PDB file of C-alpha atoms and ligand atoms in Angstrom:
ATOM      1  CA  MET X   3     158.739 -32.737  40.507  1.00 48.00           C
ATOM      2  CA  LYS X   4     161.183 -32.089  43.334  1.00 54.00           C
ATOM      3  CA  ASN X   5     161.639 -28.505  44.438  1.00 58.00           C
ATOM      4  CA  PRO X   6     164.997 -27.416  42.977  1.00 63.00           C
ATOM      5  CA  GLU X   7     165.283 -24.682  45.598  1.00 83.00           C
ATOM      6  CA  ILE X   8     165.735 -27.197  48.404  1.00 92.00           C
ATOM      7  CA  PRO X   9     169.324 -28.389  48.834  1.00 96.00           C
ATOM      8  CA  LEU X  10     169.874 -32.122  48.780  1.00 97.00           C
ATOM      9  CA  LEU X  11     172.332 -31.795  51.655  1.00 97.00           C
ATOM     10  CA  GLU X  12     172.620 -28.760  53.850  1.00 97.00           C
ATOM     11  CA  LEU X  13     174.926 -27.893  56.711  1.00 98.00           C
ATOM     12  CA  ARG X  14     173.772 -25.163  59.063  1.00 97.00           C
ATOM     13  CA  LYS X  15     176.232 -23.523  61.439  1.00 97.00           C
ATOM     14  CA  ILE X  16     178.184 -26.694  62.151  1.00 97.00           C
ATOM     15  CA  GLN X  17     180.615 -26.521  65.059  1.00 97.00           C
ATOM     16  CA  LYS X  18     182.887 -29.309  66.160  1.00 97.00           C
ATOM     17  CA  SER X  19     185.721 -29.525  68.651  1.00 97.00           C
ATOM     18  CA  TYR X  20     187.894 -32.306  70.018  1.00 95.00           C
ATOM     19  CA  SER X  21     189.153 -32.514  73.598  1.00 92.00           C
ATOM     20  CA  GLU X  22     192.718 -33.616  74.179  1.00 85.00           C
ATOM     21  CA  GLY X  23     193.313 -33.713  77.913  1.00 86.00           C
ATOM     22  CA  GLU X  24     192.871 -30.146  79.135  1.00 88.00           C
ATOM     23  CA  GLN X  25     192.947 -28.707  75.651  1.00 91.00           C
ATOM     24  CA  ARG X  26     190.017 -28.153  73.390  1.00 91.00           C
ATOM     25  CA  LEU X  27     190.632 -27.927  69.675  1.00 93.00           C
ATOM     26  CA  LEU X  28     187.902 -26.110  67.795  1.00 94.00           C
ATOM     27  CA  VAL X  29     188.044 -27.649  64.304  1.00 96.00           C
ATOM     28  CA  LEU X  30     184.836 -26.396  62.662  1.00 98.00           C
ATOM     29  CA  ARG X  31     183.583 -22.916  63.525  1.00 97.00           C
ATOM     30  CA  GLY X  32     180.113 -22.529  62.101  1.00 96.00           C
ATOM     31  CA  ILE X  33     180.180 -24.205  58.700  1.00 97.00           C
ATOM     32  CA  CYS X  34     177.297 -23.520  56.311  1.00 97.00           C
ATOM     33  CA  LEU X  35     177.019 -25.334  52.995  1.00 97.00           C
ATOM     34  CA  ALA X  36     174.227 -26.138  50.561  1.00 97.00           C
ATOM     35  CA  VAL X  37     174.691 -28.952  48.041  1.00 97.00           C
ATOM     36  CA  TYR X  38     172.009 -29.090  45.353  1.00 96.00           C
ATOM     37  CA  PRO X  39     170.970 -32.173  43.372  1.00 95.00           C
ATOM     38  CA  GLY X  40     173.549 -32.918  40.673  1.00 94.00           C
ATOM     39  CA  ASP X  41     176.220 -30.626  42.161  1.00 96.00           C
ATOM     40  CA  PHE X  42     179.840 -31.699  42.151  1.00 97.00           C
ATOM     41  CA  VAL X  43     181.403 -29.937  45.129  1.00 97.00           C
ATOM     42  CA  ALA X  44     185.127 -30.008  45.892  1.00 97.00           C
ATOM     43  CA  ILE X  45     186.532 -29.008  49.278  1.00 97.00           C
ATOM     44  CA  LEU X  46     190.199 -28.082  49.497  1.00 95.00           C
ATOM     45  CA  GLY X  47     192.187 -27.606  52.680  1.00 94.00           C
ATOM     46  CA  LYS X  48     195.535 -28.250  54.312  1.00 92.00           C
ATOM     47  CA  SER X  49     196.272 -31.393  56.284  1.00 92.00           C
ATOM     48  CA  GLY X  50     194.657 -31.066  59.709  1.00 93.00           C
ATOM     49  CA  SER X  51     192.243 -28.328  58.617  1.00 95.00           C
ATOM     50  CA  GLY X  52     189.229 -30.539  59.460  1.00 96.00           C
ATOM     51  CA  LYS X  53     188.226 -31.948  56.053  1.00 95.00           C
ATOM     52  CA  THR X  54     187.679 -35.513  57.287  1.00 95.00           C
ATOM     53  CA  THR X  55     185.823 -34.236  60.339  1.00 97.00           C
ATOM     54  CA  LEU X  56     183.535 -32.207  58.078  1.00 97.00           C
ATOM     55  CA  LEU X  57     182.898 -35.140  55.719  1.00 97.00           C
ATOM     56  CA  GLN X  58     182.197 -37.479  58.650  1.00 96.00           C
ATOM     57  CA  ILE X  59     179.595 -35.036  59.895  1.00 97.00           C
ATOM     58  CA  MET X  60     178.054 -34.877  56.402  1.00 97.00           C
ATOM     59  CA  ALA X  61     178.020 -38.697  56.372  1.00 97.00           C
ATOM     60  CA  GLY X  62     176.430 -39.035  59.818  1.00 97.00           C
ATOM     61  CA  ILE X  63     179.470 -40.818  61.250  1.00 96.00           C
ATOM     62  CA  GLN X  64     180.016 -38.053  63.780  1.00 96.00           C
ATOM     63  CA  ALA X  65     177.466 -35.696  65.284  1.00 96.00           C
ATOM     64  CA  PRO X  66     178.294 -31.980  65.357  1.00 97.00           C
ATOM     65  CA  ASP X  67     178.515 -30.174  68.717  1.00 96.00           C
ATOM     66  CA  GLU X  68     176.274 -27.456  67.326  1.00 96.00           C
ATOM     67  CA  GLY X  69     174.331 -26.983  64.123  1.00 97.00           C
ATOM     68  CA  GLU X  70     172.286 -29.150  61.824  1.00 97.00           C
ATOM     69  CA  VAL X  71     172.704 -31.545  58.931  1.00 97.00           C
ATOM     70  CA  ARG X  72     169.661 -31.631  56.662  1.00 97.00           C
ATOM     71  CA  MET X  73     168.744 -33.914  53.813  1.00 96.00           C
ATOM     72  CA  GLU X  74     166.089 -32.480  51.487  1.00 95.00           C
ATOM     73  CA  GLY X  75     165.062 -30.049  54.183  1.00 94.00           C
ATOM     74  CA  LYS X  76     164.714 -32.670  56.919  1.00 95.00           C
ATOM     75  CA  THR X  77     167.051 -32.508  59.903  1.00 97.00           C
ATOM     76  CA  ILE X  78     169.042 -35.659  60.598  1.00 96.00           C
ATOM     77  CA  GLY X  79     168.775 -36.360  64.339  1.00 94.00           C
ATOM     78  CA  ARG X  80     171.986 -36.270  66.352  1.00 93.00           C
ATOM     79  CA  GLY X  81     171.426 -39.678  67.915  1.00 94.00           C
ATOM     80  CA  GLU X  82     173.260 -42.781  66.728  1.00 95.00           C
ATOM     81  CA  ARG X  83     170.077 -44.421  65.389  1.00 95.00           C
ATOM     82  CA  ALA X  84     169.048 -41.535  63.144  1.00 96.00           C
ATOM     83  CA  ARG X  85     172.578 -40.994  61.900  1.00 97.00           C
ATOM     84  CA  SER X  86     173.238 -44.650  61.148  1.00 95.00           C
ATOM     85  CA  SER X  87     169.985 -45.106  59.263  1.00 94.00           C
ATOM     86  CA  TYR X  88     170.739 -41.966  57.210  1.00 95.00           C
ATOM     87  CA  ARG X  89     174.283 -43.159  56.562  1.00 94.00           C
ATOM     88  CA  ARG X  90     173.158 -46.650  55.541  1.00 91.00           C
ATOM     89  CA  LEU X  91     170.301 -45.635  53.271  1.00 91.00           C
ATOM     90  CA  GLN X  92     171.307 -42.330  51.705  1.00 94.00           C
ATOM     91  CA  VAL X  93     175.078 -42.007  51.744  1.00 95.00           C
ATOM     92  CA  GLY X  94     177.780 -43.563  49.586  1.00 94.00           C
ATOM     93  CA  LEU X  95     181.031 -42.995  51.420  1.00 94.00           C
ATOM     94  CA  ILE X  96     184.589 -43.424  50.205  1.00 93.00           C
ATOM     95  CA  GLN X  97     186.741 -43.110  53.303  1.00 89.00           C
ATOM     96  CA  GLN X  98     190.293 -41.829  53.377  1.00 84.00           C
ATOM     97  CA  ASP X  99     191.519 -45.292  54.492  1.00 84.00           C
ATOM     98  CA  TYR X 100     189.100 -47.078  52.074  1.00 87.00           C
ATOM     99  CA  GLY X 101     187.136 -48.700  54.941  1.00 89.00           C
ATOM    100  CA  LEU X 102     186.852 -52.092  53.236  1.00 94.00           C
ATOM    101  CA  ILE X 103     185.832 -55.076  55.345  1.00 95.00           C
ATOM    102  CA  GLU X 104     189.006 -57.171  55.492  1.00 96.00           C
ATOM    103  CA  GLU X 105     187.207 -60.475  56.148  1.00 96.00           C
ATOM    104  CA  LEU X 106     185.120 -60.152  52.965  1.00 96.00           C
ATOM    105  CA  THR X 107     186.242 -60.538  49.353  1.00 96.00           C
ATOM    106  CA  VAL X 108     185.963 -57.727  46.807  1.00 96.00           C
ATOM    107  CA  LEU X 109     182.664 -59.174  45.539  1.00 96.00           C
ATOM    108  CA  GLU X 110     181.280 -59.690  49.055  1.00 96.00           C
ATOM    109  CA  ASN X 111     182.158 -56.104  50.038  1.00 95.00           C
ATOM    110  CA  VAL X 112     180.069 -54.804  47.113  1.00 95.00           C
ATOM    111  CA  GLU X 113     177.259 -57.352  47.681  1.00 94.00           C
ATOM    112  CA  LEU X 114     176.927 -56.331  51.321  1.00 93.00           C
ATOM    113  CA  ALA X 115     176.536 -52.653  50.399  1.00 92.00           C
ATOM    114  CA  ILE X 116     173.775 -53.513  47.915  1.00 92.00           C
ATOM    115  CA  LYS X 117     172.027 -55.778  50.449  1.00 90.00           C
ATOM    116  CA  MET X 118     172.028 -52.966  53.025  1.00 86.00           C
ATOM    117  CA  VAL X 119     169.844 -50.804  50.811  1.00 83.00           C
ATOM    118  CA  ARG X 120     167.955 -53.728  49.244  1.00 80.00           C
ATOM    119  CA  GLY X 121     169.322 -52.418  45.964  1.00 75.00           C
ATOM    120  CA  ARG X 122     168.902 -53.966  42.561  1.00 80.00           C
ATOM    121  CA  GLN X 123     172.371 -53.297  41.149  1.00 84.00           C
ATOM    122  CA  ASP X 124     174.260 -56.312  39.859  1.00 91.00           C
ATOM    123  CA  PRO X 125     177.476 -56.429  41.945  1.00 93.00           C
ATOM    124  CA  ARG X 126     179.467 -58.106  39.148  1.00 94.00           C
ATOM    125  CA  ARG X 127     178.486 -55.369  36.706  1.00 92.00           C
ATOM    126  CA  MET X 128     179.882 -52.784  39.136  1.00 91.00           C
ATOM    127  CA  LEU X 129     183.125 -54.757  39.377  1.00 95.00           C
ATOM    128  CA  GLU X 130     183.352 -54.939  35.589  1.00 93.00           C
ATOM    129  CA  ARG X 131     182.871 -51.194  35.347  1.00 88.00           C
ATOM    130  CA  PHE X 132     185.807 -50.641  37.683  1.00 88.00           C
ATOM    131  CA  GLY X 133     188.071 -53.286  36.118  1.00 89.00           C
ATOM    132  CA  LEU X 134     187.868 -55.509  39.175  1.00 94.00           C
ATOM    133  CA  ILE X 135     186.090 -58.600  37.934  1.00 96.00           C
ATOM    134  CA  GLU X 136     189.288 -60.666  37.952  1.00 96.00           C
ATOM    135  CA  LYS X 137     189.883 -59.651  41.547  1.00 96.00           C
ATOM    136  CA  GLN X 138     186.378 -60.443  42.745  1.00 96.00           C
ATOM    137  CA  ASN X 139     187.447 -63.308  45.044  1.00 97.00           C
ATOM    138  CA  ARG X 140     190.463 -61.533  46.498  1.00 97.00           C
ATOM    139  CA  TYR X 141     190.575 -60.142  50.016  1.00 97.00           C
ATOM    140  CA  PRO X 142     191.452 -56.458  50.480  1.00 96.00           C
ATOM    141  CA  ARG X 143     194.870 -57.239  52.005  1.00 95.00           C
ATOM    142  CA  SER X 144     196.038 -58.695  48.672  1.00 95.00           C
ATOM    143  CA  LEU X 145     194.948 -55.686  46.587  1.00 94.00           C
ATOM    144  CA  SER X 146     197.062 -52.738  45.490  1.00 89.00           C
ATOM    145  CA  GLY X 147     196.159 -49.284  46.788  1.00 85.00           C
ATOM    146  CA  GLY X 148     194.479 -48.424  43.483  1.00 85.00           C
ATOM    147  CA  GLU X 149     192.445 -51.641  43.499  1.00 90.00           C
ATOM    148  CA  LYS X 150     191.304 -51.017  47.071  1.00 91.00           C
ATOM    149  CA  GLN X 151     190.316 -47.507  46.115  1.00 88.00           C
ATOM    150  CA  ARG X 152     188.347 -48.723  43.081  1.00 90.00           C
ATOM    151  CA  THR X 153     186.637 -51.370  45.246  1.00 93.00           C
ATOM    152  CA  ALA X 154     185.637 -48.643  47.689  1.00 93.00           C
ATOM    153  CA  ILE X 155     184.200 -46.531  44.844  1.00 91.00           C
ATOM    154  CA  ALA X 156     182.367 -49.503  43.284  1.00 92.00           C
ATOM    155  CA  ARG X 157     180.897 -50.307  46.692  1.00 94.00           C
ATOM    156  CA  ALA X 158     179.814 -46.726  47.343  1.00 93.00           C
ATOM    157  CA  LEU X 159     178.194 -46.307  43.903  1.00 91.00           C
ATOM    158  CA  ALA X 160     176.557 -49.764  44.013  1.00 92.00           C
ATOM    159  CA  LYS X 161     174.203 -48.385  46.658  1.00 90.00           C
ATOM    160  CA  GLU X 162     172.964 -45.760  44.208  1.00 90.00           C
ATOM    161  CA  PRO X 163     173.327 -43.270  47.064  1.00 93.00           C
ATOM    162  CA  ARG X 164     171.551 -39.943  47.208  1.00 93.00           C
ATOM    163  CA  ILE X 165     174.929 -38.383  47.814  1.00 96.00           C
ATOM    164  CA  LEU X 166     178.460 -39.648  47.223  1.00 96.00           C
ATOM    165  CA  LEU X 167     181.003 -38.400  49.761  1.00 97.00           C
ATOM    166  CA  CYS X 168     184.678 -38.944  48.935  1.00 95.00           C
ATOM    167  CA  ASP X 169     187.563 -38.306  51.318  1.00 95.00           C
ATOM    168  CA  GLU X 170     190.761 -37.799  49.283  1.00 91.00           C
ATOM    169  CA  PRO X 171     189.993 -40.743  46.995  1.00 88.00           C
ATOM    170  CA  THR X 172     193.195 -40.165  45.032  1.00 86.00           C
ATOM    171  CA  GLY X 173     195.401 -39.449  48.043  1.00 81.00           C
ATOM    172  CA  ALA X 174     197.207 -42.799  48.020  1.00 73.00           C
ATOM    173  CA  LEU X 175     197.367 -43.200  44.245  1.00 79.00           C
ATOM    174  CA  ASP X 176     199.875 -42.398  41.535  1.00 82.00           C
ATOM    175  CA  ARG X 177     198.941 -39.830  38.881  1.00 84.00           C
ATOM    176  CA  ILE X 178     197.513 -42.317  36.405  1.00 83.00           C
ATOM    177  CA  SER X 179     195.371 -44.258  38.904  1.00 80.00           C
ATOM    178  CA  GLY X 180     194.346 -40.943  40.458  1.00 85.00           C
ATOM    179  CA  GLY X 181     193.279 -39.673  37.047  1.00 87.00           C
ATOM    180  CA  MET X 182     191.214 -42.827  36.515  1.00 83.00           C
ATOM    181  CA  VAL X 183     189.425 -42.364  39.820  1.00 85.00           C
ATOM    182  CA  MET X 184     188.673 -38.727  38.952  1.00 90.00           C
ATOM    183  CA  LYS X 185     187.304 -39.830  35.569  1.00 89.00           C
ATOM    184  CA  GLU X 186     184.912 -42.220  37.325  1.00 87.00           C
ATOM    185  CA  LEU X 187     183.730 -39.522  39.729  1.00 91.00           C
ATOM    186  CA  LEU X 188     183.191 -37.115  36.853  1.00 92.00           C
ATOM    187  CA  GLN X 189     181.313 -39.785  34.932  1.00 90.00           C
ATOM    188  CA  ALA X 190     179.079 -40.475  37.947  1.00 90.00           C
ATOM    189  CA  SER X 191     178.479 -36.739  38.271  1.00 93.00           C
ATOM    190  CA  LEU X 192     177.567 -36.412  34.570  1.00 93.00           C
ATOM    191  CA  GLN X 193     175.044 -39.217  35.093  1.00 91.00           C
ATOM    192  CA  GLY X 194     173.355 -37.082  37.746  1.00 93.00           C
ATOM    193  CA  GLN X 195     175.051 -38.338  40.902  1.00 94.00           C
ATOM    194  CA  THR X 196     175.550 -35.621  43.525  1.00 96.00           C
ATOM    195  CA  VAL X 197     179.195 -35.683  44.660  1.00 97.00           C
ATOM    196  CA  VAL X 198     181.215 -34.064  47.449  1.00 97.00           C
ATOM    197  CA  LEU X 199     184.954 -34.505  47.009  1.00 97.00           C
ATOM    198  CA  ILE X 200     187.579 -33.742  49.628  1.00 96.00           C
ATOM    199  CA  THR X 201     190.956 -33.201  48.048  1.00 92.00           C
ATOM    200  CA  HIS X 202     194.169 -31.276  48.424  1.00 86.00           C
ATOM    201  CA  ASP X 203     194.779 -31.455  44.667  1.00 88.00           C
ATOM    202  CA  GLN X 204     193.824 -28.142  43.069  1.00 89.00           C
ATOM    203  CA  GLU X 205     193.815 -29.664  39.584  1.00 89.00           C
ATOM    204  CA  HIS X 206     191.285 -32.297  40.631  1.00 91.00           C
ATOM    205  CA  ALA X 207     189.186 -29.664  42.364  1.00 93.00           C
ATOM    206  CA  GLN X 208     188.903 -27.764  39.056  1.00 93.00           C
ATOM    207  CA  LEU X 209     186.736 -30.616  37.706  1.00 92.00           C
ATOM    208  CA  ALA X 210     184.042 -29.790  40.256  1.00 95.00           C
ATOM    209  CA  SER X 211     181.160 -27.397  39.647  1.00 94.00           C
ATOM    210  CA  HIS X 212     181.751 -25.617  42.969  1.00 96.00           C
ATOM    211  CA  ILE X 213     184.994 -25.307  44.926  1.00 97.00           C
ATOM    212  CA  TYR X 214     185.383 -24.382  48.605  1.00 97.00           C
ATOM    213  CA  LYS X 215     188.373 -24.062  50.861  1.00 96.00           C
ATOM    214  CA  LEU X 216     188.380 -25.072  54.514  1.00 97.00           C
ATOM    215  CA  GLU X 217     190.647 -22.809  56.550  1.00 95.00           C
ATOM    216  CA  ASP X 218     190.667 -21.804  60.217  1.00 95.00           C
ATOM    217  CA  GLY X 219     187.469 -23.769  60.743  1.00 96.00           C
ATOM    218  CA  ARG X 220     185.565 -21.855  58.088  1.00 96.00           C
ATOM    219  CA  LEU X 221     184.496 -22.695  54.573  1.00 96.00           C
ATOM    220  CA  GLU X 222     185.109 -20.143  51.867  1.00 94.00           C
ATOM    221  CA  LYS X 223     184.050 -20.137  48.258  1.00 93.00           C
ATOM    222  CA  TRP X 224     187.029 -20.578  45.949  1.00 89.00           C
ATOM    223  CA  GLU X 225     186.772 -19.156  42.466  1.00 82.00           C
ATOM    224  CA  LYS X 226     187.508 -21.569  39.659  1.00 75.00           C
ATOM    225  CA  SER X 227     190.552 -20.646  37.586  1.00 72.00           C
TER     226      SER X 227
HETATM  227  N1  LIG I 309     189.255 -38.176  67.259  1.00 93.01           N
HETATM  228  C1  LIG I 309     190.016 -37.109  67.393  1.00 93.01           C
HETATM  229  N2  LIG I 309     190.426 -36.687  68.607  1.00 93.01           N
HETATM  230  C2  LIG I 309     191.177 -35.584  68.765  1.00 93.01           C
HETATM  231  N3  LIG I 309     191.588 -34.799  67.756  1.00 93.01           N
HETATM  232  C3  LIG I 309     191.210 -35.158  66.520  1.00 93.01           C
HETATM  233  C4  LIG I 309     190.416 -36.320  66.263  1.00 93.01           C
HETATM  234  N4  LIG I 309     190.197 -36.414  64.920  1.00 93.01           N
HETATM  235  C5  LIG I 309     190.846 -35.371  64.382  1.00 93.01           C
HETATM  236  N5  LIG I 309     191.443 -34.616  65.312  1.00 93.01           N
HETATM  237  C6  LIG I 309     192.213 -33.374  65.072  1.00 93.01           C
HETATM  238  O1  LIG I 309     191.342 -32.470  64.382  1.00 93.01           O
HETATM  239  C7  LIG I 309     192.032 -31.772  63.348  1.00 93.01           C
HETATM  240  C8  LIG I 309     191.339 -32.030  62.013  1.00 93.01           C
HETATM  241  O2  LIG I 309     191.477 -33.396  61.668  1.00 93.01           O
HETATM  242  P1  LIG I 309     190.921 -33.967  60.280  1.00 93.01           P
HETATM  243  O3  LIG I 309     191.236 -35.432  60.261  1.00 93.01           O
HETATM  244  O4  LIG I 309     189.502 -33.592  60.147  1.00 93.01           O
HETATM  245  O5  LIG I 309     191.830 -33.162  59.248  1.00 93.01           O
HETATM  246  P2  LIG I 309     192.001 -33.322  57.666  1.00 93.01           P
HETATM  247  O6  LIG I 309     191.818 -31.972  57.072  1.00 93.01           O
HETATM  248  O7  LIG I 309     191.134 -34.419  57.175  1.00 93.01           O
HETATM  249  O8  LIG I 309     193.542 -33.733  57.531  1.00 93.01           O
HETATM  250  P3  LIG I 309     194.246 -34.653  56.390  1.00 93.01           P
HETATM  251  O9  LIG I 309     194.340 -33.806  55.151  1.00 93.01           O
HETATM  252  O10 LIG I 309     195.606 -34.915  56.976  1.00 93.01           O
HETATM  253  O11 LIG I 309     193.440 -35.906  56.215  1.00 93.01           O
HETATM  254  C9  LIG I 309     193.481 -32.267  63.412  1.00 93.01           C
HETATM  255  O12 LIG I 309     194.217 -31.329  64.142  1.00 93.01           O
HETATM  256  C10 LIG I 309     193.393 -33.594  64.164  1.00 93.01           C
HETATM  257  O13 LIG I 309     194.574 -33.836  64.884  1.00 93.01           O
HETATM  258 MG1  LIG I 310     191.523 -36.234  56.260  1.00 93.01          MG
END
């Protein structure tokens, strides 16, 4: 039995700034967050408030300047090797720009993700689940925004990741496609998948079990309405 008191993913006093010439922009000012197994966490925030930066730190894409990222109580090293192994093995990531590999077909994108974790998922089954089986031999450039987004979700879930991190997965979609994506995330969450969702859509955020708002570099709990 796993200890339910230990967060699956924990951020401790994360600070991050970017340098632009002489200027230094402090984006994250000591972020603390604990995500427990099975949680569905939504993070709201205005454009430019640092949501993608925060998610990239959670995903091990970027290292924080200060603070720690922990998975099940173990600190993820700041170095590229530790972060990339964590990212490859534990994280399912849906990036704001989808992040599909343009030279690979829909099917190959999903197959590669499964291969990376030596997973046992059937890639075609994942494509069926997301209504993509007829598009399996297409390249990303010939997909609609919604199809790209669904490919990115199928690929992220195919890894059976410890944690699913989603950066505005409905941002580029119309209401109906956006609703479908949210339904899939909710479904994954009901099946026990731990999910962190970045969104600026307050309605979508209401589907989460915990809502936070990122403002002025700090994360505040947001009461559900
Ligand atoms: N690589 C970078 N170099 C310099 N500044 C950056 C870099 N990446 C982001 N920033 C700046 O950091 C701030 C936060 O950016 P971030 O992409 O995290 O915001 P966001 O909340 O995801 O915005 P959006 O809702 O528009 O996606 C912005 O002011 C942005 O201009
Ligand atoms: Mg962003």
